[in-house]
PDB file of C-alpha atoms in Angstrom:
ATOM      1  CA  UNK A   1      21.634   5.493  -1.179  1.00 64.00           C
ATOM      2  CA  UNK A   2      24.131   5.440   1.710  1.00 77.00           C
ATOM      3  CA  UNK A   3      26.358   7.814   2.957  1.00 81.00           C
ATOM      4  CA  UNK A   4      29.304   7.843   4.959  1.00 84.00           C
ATOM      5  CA  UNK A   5      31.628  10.633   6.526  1.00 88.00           C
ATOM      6  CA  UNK A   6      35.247   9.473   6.712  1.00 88.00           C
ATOM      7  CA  UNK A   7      37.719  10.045   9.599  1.00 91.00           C
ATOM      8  CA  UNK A   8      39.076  13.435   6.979  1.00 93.00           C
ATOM      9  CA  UNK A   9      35.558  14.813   6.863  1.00 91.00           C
ATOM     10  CA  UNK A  10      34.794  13.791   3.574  1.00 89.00           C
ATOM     11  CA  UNK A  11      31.583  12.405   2.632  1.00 86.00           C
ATOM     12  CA  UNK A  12      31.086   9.096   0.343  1.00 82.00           C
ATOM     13  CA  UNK A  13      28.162   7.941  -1.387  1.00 78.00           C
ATOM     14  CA  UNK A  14      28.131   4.225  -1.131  1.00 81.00           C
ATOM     15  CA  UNK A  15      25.532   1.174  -1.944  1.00 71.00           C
ATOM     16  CA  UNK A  16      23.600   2.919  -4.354  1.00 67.00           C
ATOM     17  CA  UNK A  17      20.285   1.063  -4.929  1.00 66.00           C
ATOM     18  CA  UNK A  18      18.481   2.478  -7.731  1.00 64.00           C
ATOM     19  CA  UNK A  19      15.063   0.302  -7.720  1.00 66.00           C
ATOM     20  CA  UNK A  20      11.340   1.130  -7.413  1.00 65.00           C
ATOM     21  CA  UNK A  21      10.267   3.032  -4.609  1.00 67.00           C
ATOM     22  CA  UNK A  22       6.859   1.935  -3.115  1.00 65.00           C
ATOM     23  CA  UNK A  23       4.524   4.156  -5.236  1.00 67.00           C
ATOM     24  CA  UNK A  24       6.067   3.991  -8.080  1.00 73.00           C
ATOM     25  CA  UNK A  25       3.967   1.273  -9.546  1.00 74.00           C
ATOM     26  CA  UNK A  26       1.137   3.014  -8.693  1.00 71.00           C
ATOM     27  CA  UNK A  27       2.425   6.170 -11.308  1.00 72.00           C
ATOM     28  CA  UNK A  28       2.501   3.417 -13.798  1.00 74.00           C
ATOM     29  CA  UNK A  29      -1.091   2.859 -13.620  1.00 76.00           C
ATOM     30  CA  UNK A  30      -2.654   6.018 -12.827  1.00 74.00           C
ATOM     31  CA  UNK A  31      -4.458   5.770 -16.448  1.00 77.00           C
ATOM     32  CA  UNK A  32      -6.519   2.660 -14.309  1.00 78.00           C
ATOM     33  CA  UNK A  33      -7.476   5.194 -11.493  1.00 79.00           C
ATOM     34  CA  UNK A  34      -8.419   7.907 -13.505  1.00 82.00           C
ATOM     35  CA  UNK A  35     -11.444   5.765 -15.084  1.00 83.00           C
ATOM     36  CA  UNK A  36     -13.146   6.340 -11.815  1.00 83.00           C
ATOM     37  CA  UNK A  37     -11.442   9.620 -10.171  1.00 85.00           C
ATOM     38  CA  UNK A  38     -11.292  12.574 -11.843  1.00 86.00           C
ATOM     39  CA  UNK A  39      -8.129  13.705  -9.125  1.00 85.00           C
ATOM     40  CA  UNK A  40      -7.317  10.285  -7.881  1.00 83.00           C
ATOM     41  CA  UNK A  41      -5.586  10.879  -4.030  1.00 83.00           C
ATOM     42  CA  UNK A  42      -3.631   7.925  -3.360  1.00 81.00           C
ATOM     43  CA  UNK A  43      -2.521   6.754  -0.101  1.00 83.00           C
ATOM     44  CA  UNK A  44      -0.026   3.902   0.063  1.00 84.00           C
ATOM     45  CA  UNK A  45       1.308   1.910   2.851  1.00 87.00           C
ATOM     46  CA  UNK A  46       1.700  -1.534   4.494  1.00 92.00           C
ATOM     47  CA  UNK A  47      -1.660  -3.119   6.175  1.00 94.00           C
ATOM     48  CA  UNK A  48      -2.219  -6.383   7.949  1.00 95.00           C
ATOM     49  CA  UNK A  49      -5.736  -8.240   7.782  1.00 96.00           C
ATOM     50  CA  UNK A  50      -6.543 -11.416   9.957  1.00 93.00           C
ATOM     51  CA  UNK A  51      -6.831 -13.660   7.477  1.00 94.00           C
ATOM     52  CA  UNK A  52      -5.725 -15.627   4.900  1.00 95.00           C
ATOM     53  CA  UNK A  53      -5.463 -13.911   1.212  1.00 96.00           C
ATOM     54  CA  UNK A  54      -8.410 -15.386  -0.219  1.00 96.00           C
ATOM     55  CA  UNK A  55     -10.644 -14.081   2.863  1.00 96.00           C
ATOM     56  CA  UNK A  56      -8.559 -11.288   2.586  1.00 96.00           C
ATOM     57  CA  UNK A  57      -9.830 -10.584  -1.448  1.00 95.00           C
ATOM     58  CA  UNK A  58     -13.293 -11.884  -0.929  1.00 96.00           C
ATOM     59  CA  UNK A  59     -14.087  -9.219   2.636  1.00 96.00           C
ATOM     60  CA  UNK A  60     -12.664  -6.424  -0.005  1.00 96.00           C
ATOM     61  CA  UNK A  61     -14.139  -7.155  -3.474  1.00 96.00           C
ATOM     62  CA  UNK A  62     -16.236  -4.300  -3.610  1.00 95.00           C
ATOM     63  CA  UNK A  63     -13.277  -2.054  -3.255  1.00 94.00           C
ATOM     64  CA  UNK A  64     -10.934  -3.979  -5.253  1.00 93.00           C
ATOM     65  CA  UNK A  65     -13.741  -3.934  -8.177  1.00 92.00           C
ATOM     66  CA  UNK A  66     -14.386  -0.186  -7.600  1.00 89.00           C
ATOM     67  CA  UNK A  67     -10.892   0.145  -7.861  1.00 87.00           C
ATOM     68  CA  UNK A  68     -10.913   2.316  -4.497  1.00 90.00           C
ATOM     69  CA  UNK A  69      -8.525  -0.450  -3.310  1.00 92.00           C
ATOM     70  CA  UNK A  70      -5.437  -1.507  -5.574  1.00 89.00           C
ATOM     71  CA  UNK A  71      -3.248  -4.451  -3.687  1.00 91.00           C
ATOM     72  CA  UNK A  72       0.026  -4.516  -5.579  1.00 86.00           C
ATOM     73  CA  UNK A  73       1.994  -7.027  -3.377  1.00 88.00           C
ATOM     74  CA  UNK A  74       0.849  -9.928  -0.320  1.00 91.00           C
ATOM     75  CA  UNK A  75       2.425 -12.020   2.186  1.00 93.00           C
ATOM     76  CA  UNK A  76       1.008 -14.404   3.750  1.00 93.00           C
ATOM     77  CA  UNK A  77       2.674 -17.464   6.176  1.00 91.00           C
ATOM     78  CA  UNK A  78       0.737 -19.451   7.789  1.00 89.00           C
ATOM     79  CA  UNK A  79       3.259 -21.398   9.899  1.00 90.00           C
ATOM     80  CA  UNK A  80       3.663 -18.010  11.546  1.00 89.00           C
ATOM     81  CA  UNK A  81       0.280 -16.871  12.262  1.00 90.00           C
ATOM     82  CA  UNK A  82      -2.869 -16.678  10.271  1.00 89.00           C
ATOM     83  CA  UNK A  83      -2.241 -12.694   9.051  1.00 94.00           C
ATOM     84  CA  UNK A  84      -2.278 -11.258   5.395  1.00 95.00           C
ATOM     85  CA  UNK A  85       0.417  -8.420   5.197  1.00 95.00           C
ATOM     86  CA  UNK A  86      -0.751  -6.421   1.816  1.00 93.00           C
ATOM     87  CA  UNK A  87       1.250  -3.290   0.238  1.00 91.00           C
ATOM     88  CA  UNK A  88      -1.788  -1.619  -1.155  1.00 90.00           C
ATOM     89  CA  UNK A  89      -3.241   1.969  -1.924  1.00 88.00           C
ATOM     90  CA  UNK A  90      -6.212   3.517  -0.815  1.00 89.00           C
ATOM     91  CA  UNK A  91      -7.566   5.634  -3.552  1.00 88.00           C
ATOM     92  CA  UNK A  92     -10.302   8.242  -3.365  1.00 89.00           C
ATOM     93  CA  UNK A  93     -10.961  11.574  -4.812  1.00 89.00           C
ATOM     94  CA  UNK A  94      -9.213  14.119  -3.923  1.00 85.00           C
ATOM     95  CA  UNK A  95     -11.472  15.036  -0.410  1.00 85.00           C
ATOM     96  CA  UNK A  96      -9.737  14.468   2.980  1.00 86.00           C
ATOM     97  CA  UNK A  97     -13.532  13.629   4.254  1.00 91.00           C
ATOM     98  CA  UNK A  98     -13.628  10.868   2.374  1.00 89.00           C
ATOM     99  CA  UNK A  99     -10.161   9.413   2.338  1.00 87.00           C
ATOM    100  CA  UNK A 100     -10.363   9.408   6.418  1.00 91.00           C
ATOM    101  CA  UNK A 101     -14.266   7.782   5.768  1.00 93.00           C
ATOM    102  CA  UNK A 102     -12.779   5.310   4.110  1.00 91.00           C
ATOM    103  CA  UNK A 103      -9.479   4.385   5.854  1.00 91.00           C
ATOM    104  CA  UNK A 104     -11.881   4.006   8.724  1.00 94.00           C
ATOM    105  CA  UNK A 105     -14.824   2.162   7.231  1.00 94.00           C
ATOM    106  CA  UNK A 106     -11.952  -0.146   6.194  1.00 94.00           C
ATOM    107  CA  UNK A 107     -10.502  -0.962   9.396  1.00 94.00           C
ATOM    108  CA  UNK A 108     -13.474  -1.141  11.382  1.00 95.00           C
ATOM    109  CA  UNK A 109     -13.854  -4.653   8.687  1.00 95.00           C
ATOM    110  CA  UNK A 110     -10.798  -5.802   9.848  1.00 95.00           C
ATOM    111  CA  UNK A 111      -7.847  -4.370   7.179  1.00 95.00           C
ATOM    112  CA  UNK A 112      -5.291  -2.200   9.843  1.00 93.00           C
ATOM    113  CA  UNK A 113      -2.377  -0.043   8.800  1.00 90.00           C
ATOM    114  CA  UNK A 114       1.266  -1.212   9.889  1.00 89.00           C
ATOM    115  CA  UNK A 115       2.041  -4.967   9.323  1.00 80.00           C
ATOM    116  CA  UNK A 116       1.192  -5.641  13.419  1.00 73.00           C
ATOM    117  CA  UNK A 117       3.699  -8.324  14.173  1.00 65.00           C
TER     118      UNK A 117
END
């Protein structure tokens, strides 16, 4: 939602866009995490992987599988470089040792956080 402040001081709500955020498709499936985590934590985000989406899904099956990994969207243009941009969440249970174990086990194989244009 936008808002504006006109010259008189008054403030107007404009462009209203009342869609999905981000993680809101992950709340729609939490039932799918919580047949491996007991307190699914869930980090989502943009990440970039050098690679096309099928190298992409094959370097990451484990995770995927062990649903510790959960790609929602991809983008992927190859007449613009050879990178897979993937909206995904990271999903462990609920231990900050872990999570950070596994956001760097992750990118030391290659999948980095930010879409690095």
């Amino acid at each position: 939602m936008d808002v504006i402040k006109a010259a008189d001081g008054k403030l107007y709500f404009i462009d209203p866009n009342f869609r999905l955020n981000g993680s809101t498709p992950f709340h729609f499936i939490r039932a799918h995490f919580l047949t491996h985590f007991q307190r699914p934590n869930l980090e989502t985000g943009y990440f970039c992987y050098q690679g096309n989406p099928l190298a992409f899904l094959e370097t990451f099956r484990p995770e995927i599988e062990k649903k510790v990994l959960m790609p929602v969207g991809l983008y992927y243009d190859p007449s613009y470089d050879q990178k897979t941009r993937v909206y995904l969440a990271q999903v462990t249970e609920n231990d900050v040792d872990a999570h950070v174990s596994l956001r760097d086990t992750l990118a030391q194989r290659g999948l980095l956080p930010g879409i690095h244009l």
